[in-house]
N, CA, C and O atoms as a printed pandas DataFrame, in Angstrom:
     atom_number atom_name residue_name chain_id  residue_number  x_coord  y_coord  z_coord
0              1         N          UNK        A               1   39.061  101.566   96.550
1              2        CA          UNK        A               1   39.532  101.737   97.905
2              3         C          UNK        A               1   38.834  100.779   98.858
3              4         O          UNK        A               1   39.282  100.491   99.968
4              5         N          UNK        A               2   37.806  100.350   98.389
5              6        CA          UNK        A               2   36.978   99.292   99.495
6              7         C          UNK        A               2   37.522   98.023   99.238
7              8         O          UNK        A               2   37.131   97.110   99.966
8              9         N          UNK        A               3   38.271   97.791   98.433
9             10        CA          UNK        A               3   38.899   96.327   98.046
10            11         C          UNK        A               3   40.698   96.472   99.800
11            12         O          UNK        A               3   41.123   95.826  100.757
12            13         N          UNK        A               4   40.979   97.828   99.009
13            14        CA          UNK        A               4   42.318   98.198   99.963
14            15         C          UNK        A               4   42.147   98.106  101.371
15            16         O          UNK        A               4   42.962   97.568  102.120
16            17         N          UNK        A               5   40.787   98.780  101.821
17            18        CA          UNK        A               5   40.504   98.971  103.084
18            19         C          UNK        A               5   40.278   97.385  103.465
19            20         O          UNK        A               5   40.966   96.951  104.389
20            21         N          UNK        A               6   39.185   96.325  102.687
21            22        CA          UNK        A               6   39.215   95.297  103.442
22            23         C          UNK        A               6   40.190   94.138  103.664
23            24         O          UNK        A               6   39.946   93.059  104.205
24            25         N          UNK        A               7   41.329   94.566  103.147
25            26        CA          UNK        A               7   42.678   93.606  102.894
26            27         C          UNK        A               7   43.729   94.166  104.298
27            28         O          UNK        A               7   44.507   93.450  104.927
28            29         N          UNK        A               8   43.463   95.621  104.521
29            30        CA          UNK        A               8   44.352   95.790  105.150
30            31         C          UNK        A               8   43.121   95.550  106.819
31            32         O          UNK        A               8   43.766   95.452  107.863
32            33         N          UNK        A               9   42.072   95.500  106.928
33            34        CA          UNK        A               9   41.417   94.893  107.636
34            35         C          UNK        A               9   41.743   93.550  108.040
35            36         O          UNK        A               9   41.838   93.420  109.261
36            37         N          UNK        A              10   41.960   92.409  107.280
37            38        CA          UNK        A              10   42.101   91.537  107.309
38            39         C          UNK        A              10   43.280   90.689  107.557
39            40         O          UNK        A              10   43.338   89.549  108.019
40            41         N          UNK        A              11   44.170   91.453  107.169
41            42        CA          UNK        A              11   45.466   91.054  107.264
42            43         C          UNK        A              11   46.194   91.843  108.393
43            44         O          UNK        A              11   46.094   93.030  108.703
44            45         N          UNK        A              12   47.078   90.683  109.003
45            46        CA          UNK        A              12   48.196   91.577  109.849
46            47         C          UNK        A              12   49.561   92.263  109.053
47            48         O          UNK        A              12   50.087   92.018  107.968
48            49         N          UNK        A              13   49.837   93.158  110.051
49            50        CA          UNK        A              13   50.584   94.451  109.119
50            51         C          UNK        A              13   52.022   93.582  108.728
51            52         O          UNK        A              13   52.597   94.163  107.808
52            53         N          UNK        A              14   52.813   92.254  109.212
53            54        CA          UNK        A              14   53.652   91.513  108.605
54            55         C          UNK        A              14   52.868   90.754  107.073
55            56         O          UNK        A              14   53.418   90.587  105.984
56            57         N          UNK        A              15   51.522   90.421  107.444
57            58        CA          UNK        A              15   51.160   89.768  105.879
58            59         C          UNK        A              15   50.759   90.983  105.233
59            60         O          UNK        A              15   50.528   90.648  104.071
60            61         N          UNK        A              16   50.551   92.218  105.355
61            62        CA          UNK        A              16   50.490   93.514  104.682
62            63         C          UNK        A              16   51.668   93.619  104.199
63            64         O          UNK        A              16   51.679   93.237  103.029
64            65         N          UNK        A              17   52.761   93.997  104.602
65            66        CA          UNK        A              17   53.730   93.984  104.173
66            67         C          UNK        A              17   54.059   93.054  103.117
67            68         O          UNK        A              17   54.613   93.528  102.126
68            69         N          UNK        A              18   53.772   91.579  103.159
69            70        CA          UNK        A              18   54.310   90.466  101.842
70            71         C          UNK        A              18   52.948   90.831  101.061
71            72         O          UNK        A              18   53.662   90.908  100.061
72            73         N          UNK        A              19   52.341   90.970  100.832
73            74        CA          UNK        A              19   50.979   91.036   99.910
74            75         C          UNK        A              19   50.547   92.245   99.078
75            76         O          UNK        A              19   49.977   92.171   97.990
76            77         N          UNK        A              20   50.909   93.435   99.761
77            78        CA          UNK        A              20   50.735   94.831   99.481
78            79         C          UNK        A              20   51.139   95.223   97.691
79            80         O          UNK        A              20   50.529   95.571   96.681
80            81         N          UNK        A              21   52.925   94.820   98.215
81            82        CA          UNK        A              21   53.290   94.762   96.772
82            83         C          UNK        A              21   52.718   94.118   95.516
83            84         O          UNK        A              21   52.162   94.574   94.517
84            85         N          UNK        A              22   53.035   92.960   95.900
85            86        CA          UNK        A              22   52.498   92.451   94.677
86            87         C          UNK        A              22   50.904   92.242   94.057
87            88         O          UNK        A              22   50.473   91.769   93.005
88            89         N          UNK        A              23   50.328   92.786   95.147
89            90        CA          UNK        A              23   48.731   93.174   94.636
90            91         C          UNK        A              23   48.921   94.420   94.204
91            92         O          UNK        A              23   47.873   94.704   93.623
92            93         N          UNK        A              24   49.838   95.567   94.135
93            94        CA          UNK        A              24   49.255   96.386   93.666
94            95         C          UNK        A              24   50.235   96.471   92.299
95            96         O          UNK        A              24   49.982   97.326   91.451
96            97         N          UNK        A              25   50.907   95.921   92.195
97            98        CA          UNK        A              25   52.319   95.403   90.957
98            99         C          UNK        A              25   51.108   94.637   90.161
99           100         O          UNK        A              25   51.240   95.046   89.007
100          101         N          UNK        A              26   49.874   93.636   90.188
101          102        CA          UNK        A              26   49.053   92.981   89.320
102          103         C          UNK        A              26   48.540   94.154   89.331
103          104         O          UNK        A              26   48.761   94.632   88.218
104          105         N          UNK        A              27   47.877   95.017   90.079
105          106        CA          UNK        A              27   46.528   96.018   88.917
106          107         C          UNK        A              27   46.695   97.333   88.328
107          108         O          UNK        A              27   45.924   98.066   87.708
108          109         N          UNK        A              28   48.491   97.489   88.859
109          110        CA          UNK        A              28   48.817   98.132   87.606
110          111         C          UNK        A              28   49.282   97.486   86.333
111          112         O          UNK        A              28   49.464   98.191   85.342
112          113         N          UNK        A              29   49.497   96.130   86.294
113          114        CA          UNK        A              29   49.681   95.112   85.226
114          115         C          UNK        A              29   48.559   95.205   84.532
115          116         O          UNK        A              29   48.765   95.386   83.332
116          117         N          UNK        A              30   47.659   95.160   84.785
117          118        CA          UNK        A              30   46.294   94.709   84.764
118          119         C          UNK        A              30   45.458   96.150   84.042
119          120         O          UNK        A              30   44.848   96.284   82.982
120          121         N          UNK        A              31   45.732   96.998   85.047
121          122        CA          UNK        A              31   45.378   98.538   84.719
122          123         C          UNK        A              31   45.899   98.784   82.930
123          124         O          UNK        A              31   45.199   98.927   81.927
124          125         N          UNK        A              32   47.140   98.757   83.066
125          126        CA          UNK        A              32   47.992   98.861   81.479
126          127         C          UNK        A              32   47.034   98.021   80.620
127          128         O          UNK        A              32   46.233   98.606   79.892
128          129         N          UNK        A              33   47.081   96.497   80.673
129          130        CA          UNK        A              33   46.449   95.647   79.577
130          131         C          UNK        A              33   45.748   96.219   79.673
131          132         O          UNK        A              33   45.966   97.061   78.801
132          133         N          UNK        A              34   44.013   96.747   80.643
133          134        CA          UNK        A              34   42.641   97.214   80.202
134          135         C          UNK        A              34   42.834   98.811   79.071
135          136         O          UNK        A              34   42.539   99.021   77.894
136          137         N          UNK        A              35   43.306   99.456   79.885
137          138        CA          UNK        A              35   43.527  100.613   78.748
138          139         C          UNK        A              35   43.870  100.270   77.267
139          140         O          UNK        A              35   43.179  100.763   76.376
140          141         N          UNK        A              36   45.143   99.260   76.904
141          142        CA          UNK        A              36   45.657   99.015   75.742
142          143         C          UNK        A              36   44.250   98.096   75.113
143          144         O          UNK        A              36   44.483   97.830   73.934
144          145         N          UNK        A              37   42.930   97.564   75.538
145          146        CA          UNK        A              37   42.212   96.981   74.949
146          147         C          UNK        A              37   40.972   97.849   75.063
147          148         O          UNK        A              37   39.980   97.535   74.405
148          149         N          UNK        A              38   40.957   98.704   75.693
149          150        CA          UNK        A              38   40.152   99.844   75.214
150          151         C          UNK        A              38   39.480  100.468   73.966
151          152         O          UNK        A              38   38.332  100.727   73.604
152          153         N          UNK        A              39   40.928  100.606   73.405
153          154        CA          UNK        A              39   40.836  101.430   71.692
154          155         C          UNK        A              39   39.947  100.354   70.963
155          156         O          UNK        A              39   38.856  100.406   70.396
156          157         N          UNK        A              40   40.764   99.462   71.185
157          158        CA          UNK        A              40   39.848   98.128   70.260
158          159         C          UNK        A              40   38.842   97.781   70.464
159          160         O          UNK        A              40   38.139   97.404   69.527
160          161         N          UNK        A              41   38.272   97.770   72.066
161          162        CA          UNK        A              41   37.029   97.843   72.328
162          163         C          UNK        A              41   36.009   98.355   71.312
163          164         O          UNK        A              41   35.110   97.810   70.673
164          165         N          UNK        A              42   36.587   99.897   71.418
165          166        CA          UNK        A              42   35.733  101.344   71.275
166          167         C          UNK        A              42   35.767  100.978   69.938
167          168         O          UNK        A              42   34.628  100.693   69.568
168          169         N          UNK        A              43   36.735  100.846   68.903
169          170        CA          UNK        A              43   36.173  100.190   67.702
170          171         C          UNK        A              43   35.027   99.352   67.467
171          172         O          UNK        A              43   34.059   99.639   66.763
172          173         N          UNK        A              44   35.169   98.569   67.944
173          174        CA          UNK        A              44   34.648   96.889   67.856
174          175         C          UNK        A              44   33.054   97.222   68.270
175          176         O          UNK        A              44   32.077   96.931   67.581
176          177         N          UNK        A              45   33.038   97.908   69.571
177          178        CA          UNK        A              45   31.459   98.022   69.988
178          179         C          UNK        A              45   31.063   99.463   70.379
179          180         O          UNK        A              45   29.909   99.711   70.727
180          181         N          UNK        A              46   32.185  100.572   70.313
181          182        CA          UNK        A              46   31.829  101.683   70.073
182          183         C          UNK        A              46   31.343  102.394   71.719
183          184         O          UNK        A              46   30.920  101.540   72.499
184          185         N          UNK        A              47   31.371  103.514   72.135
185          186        CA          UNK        A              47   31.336  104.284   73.421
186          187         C          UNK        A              47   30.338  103.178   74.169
187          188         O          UNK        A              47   30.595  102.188   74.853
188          189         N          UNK        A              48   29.217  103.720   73.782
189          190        CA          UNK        A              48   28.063  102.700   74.545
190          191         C          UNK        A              48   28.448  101.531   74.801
191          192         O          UNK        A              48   28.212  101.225   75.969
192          193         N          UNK        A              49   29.205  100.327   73.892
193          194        CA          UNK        A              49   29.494   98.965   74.314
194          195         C          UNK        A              49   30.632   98.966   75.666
195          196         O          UNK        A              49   30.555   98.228   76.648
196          197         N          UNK        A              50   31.803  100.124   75.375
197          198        CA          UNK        A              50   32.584   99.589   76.576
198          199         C          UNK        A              50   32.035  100.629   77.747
199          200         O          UNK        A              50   32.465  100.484   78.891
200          201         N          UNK        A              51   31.235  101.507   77.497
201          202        CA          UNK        A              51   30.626  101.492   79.157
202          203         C          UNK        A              51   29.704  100.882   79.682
203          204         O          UNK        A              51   29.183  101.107   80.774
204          205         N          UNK        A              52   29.394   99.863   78.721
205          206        CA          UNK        A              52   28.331   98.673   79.156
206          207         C          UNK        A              52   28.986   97.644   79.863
207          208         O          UNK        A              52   28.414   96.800   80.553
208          209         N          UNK        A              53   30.314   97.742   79.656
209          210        CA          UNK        A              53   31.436   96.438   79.882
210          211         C          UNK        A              53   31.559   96.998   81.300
211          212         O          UNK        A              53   31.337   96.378   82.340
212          213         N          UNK        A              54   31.929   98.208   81.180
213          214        CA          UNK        A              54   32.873   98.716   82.523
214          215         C          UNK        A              54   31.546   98.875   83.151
215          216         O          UNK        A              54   31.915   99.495   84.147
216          217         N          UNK        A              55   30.154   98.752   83.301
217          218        CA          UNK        A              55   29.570   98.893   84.396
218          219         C          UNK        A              55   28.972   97.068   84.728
219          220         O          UNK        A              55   28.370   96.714   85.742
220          221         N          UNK        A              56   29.219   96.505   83.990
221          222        CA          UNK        A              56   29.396   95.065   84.255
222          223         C          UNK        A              56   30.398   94.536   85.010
223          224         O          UNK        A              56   30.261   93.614   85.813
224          225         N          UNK        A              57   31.465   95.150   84.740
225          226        CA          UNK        A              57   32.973   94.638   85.802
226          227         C          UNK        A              57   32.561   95.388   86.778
227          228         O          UNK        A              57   32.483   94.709   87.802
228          229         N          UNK        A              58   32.262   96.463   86.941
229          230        CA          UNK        A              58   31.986   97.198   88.299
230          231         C          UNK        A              58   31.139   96.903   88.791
231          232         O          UNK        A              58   31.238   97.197   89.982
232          233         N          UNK        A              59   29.842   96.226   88.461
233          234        CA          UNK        A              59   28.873   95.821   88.826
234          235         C          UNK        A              59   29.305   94.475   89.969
235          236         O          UNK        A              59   28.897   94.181   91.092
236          237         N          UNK        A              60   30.161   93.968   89.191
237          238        CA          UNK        A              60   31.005   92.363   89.702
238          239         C          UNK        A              60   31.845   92.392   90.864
239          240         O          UNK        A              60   31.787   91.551   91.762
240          241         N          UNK        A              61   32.829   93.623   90.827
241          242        CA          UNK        A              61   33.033   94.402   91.647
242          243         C          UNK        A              61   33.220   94.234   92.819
243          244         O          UNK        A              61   34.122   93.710   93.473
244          245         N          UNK        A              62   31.380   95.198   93.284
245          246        CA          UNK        A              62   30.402   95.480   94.020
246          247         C          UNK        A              62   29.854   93.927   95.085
247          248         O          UNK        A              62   29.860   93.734   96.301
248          249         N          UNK        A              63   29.433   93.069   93.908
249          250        CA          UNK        A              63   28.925   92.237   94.282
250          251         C          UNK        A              63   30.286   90.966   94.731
251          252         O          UNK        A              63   30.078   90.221   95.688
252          253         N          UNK        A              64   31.074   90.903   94.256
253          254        CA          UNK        A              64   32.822   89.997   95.232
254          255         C          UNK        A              64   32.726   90.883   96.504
255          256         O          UNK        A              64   32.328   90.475   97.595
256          257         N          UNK        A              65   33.084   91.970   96.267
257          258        CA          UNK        A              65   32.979   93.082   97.948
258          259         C          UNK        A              65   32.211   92.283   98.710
259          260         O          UNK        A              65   32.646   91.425   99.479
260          261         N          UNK        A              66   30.992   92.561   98.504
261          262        CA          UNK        A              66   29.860   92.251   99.393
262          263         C          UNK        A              66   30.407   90.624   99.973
263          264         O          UNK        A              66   30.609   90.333  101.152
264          265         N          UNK        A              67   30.540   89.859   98.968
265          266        CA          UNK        A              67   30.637   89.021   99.359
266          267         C          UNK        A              67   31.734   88.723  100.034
267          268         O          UNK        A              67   31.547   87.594  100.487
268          269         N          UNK        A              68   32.785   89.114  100.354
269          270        CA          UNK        A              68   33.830   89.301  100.716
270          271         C          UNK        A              68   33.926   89.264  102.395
271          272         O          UNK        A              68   34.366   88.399  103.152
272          273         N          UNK        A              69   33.063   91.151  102.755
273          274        CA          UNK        A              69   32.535   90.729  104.059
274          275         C          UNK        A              69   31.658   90.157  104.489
275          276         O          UNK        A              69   31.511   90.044  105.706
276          277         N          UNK        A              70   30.731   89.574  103.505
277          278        CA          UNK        A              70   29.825   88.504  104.496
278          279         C          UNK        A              70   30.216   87.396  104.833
279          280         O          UNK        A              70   29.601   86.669  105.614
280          281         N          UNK        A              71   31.522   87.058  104.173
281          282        CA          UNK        A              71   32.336   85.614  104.578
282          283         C          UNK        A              71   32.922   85.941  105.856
283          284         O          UNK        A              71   32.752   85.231  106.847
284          285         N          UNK        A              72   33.745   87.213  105.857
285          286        CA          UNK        A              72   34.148   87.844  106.808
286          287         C          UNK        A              72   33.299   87.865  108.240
287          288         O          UNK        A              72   33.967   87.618  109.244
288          289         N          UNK        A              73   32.464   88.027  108.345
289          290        CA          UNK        A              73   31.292   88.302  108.902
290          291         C          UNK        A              73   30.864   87.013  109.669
291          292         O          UNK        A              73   30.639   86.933  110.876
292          293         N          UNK        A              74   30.800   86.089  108.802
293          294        CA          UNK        A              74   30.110   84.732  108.866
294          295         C          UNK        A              74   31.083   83.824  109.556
295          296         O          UNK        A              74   30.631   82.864  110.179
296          297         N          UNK        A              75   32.709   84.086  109.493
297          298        CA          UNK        A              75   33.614   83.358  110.206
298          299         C          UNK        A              75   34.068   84.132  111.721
299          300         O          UNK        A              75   35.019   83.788  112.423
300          301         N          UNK        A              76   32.844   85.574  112.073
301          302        CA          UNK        A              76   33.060   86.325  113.092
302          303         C          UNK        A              76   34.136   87.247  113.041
303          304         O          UNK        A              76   34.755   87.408  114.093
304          305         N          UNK        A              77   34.417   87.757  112.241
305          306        CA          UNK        A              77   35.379   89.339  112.238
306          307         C          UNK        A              77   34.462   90.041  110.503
307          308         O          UNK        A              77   34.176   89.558  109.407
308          309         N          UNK        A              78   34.306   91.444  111.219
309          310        CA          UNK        A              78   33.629   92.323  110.734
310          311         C          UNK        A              78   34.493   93.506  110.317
311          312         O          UNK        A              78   34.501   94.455  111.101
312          313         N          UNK        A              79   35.033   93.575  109.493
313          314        CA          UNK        A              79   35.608   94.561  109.360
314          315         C          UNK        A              79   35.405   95.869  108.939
315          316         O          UNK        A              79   36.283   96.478  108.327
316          317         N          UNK        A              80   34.131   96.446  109.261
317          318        CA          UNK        A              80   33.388   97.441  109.561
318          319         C          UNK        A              80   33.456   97.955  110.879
319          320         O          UNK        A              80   33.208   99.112  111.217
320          321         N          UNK        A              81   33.932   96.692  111.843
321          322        CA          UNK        A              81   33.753   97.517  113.123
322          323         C          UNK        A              81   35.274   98.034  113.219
323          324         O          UNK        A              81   35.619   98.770  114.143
């Protein structure tokens, strides 16, 4: 939701409108492929390996966010306020 909130921050509600869709049409694209490579994961490296993965992507995450609004920030709009 902090990815959603800073897009619709950022964008006006006409480029909300063209963008909305098809960002959320990729991460349910996206959503499907990760699940279907899951199983194979969980084979391959077993419980512990893919929640090592998934706190690495989330970790990555975290850290694009951040960086996200400090660009934000740095070109003078804060989208916190």
């Amino acid at each position: 939701s902090q990815h959603w909130s800073f897009i619709s921050s950022v964008l006006t509600p006409n480029q909300s409108s063209t963008w909305f869709a098809p960002i959320s049409g990729l991460t349910s694209v996206t959503s499907a492929v990760s699940a279907m490579g899951v199983g194979k994961l969980s084979g391959m490296w077993g419980l512990q390996g893919v929640l090592g993965v998934a706190a690495i992507v989330l970790g990555g995450s975290v850290i694009f966010g951040e960086m996200a609004y400090s660009i934000a920030d740095k070109n003078g709009f804060n989208p916190a306020d």
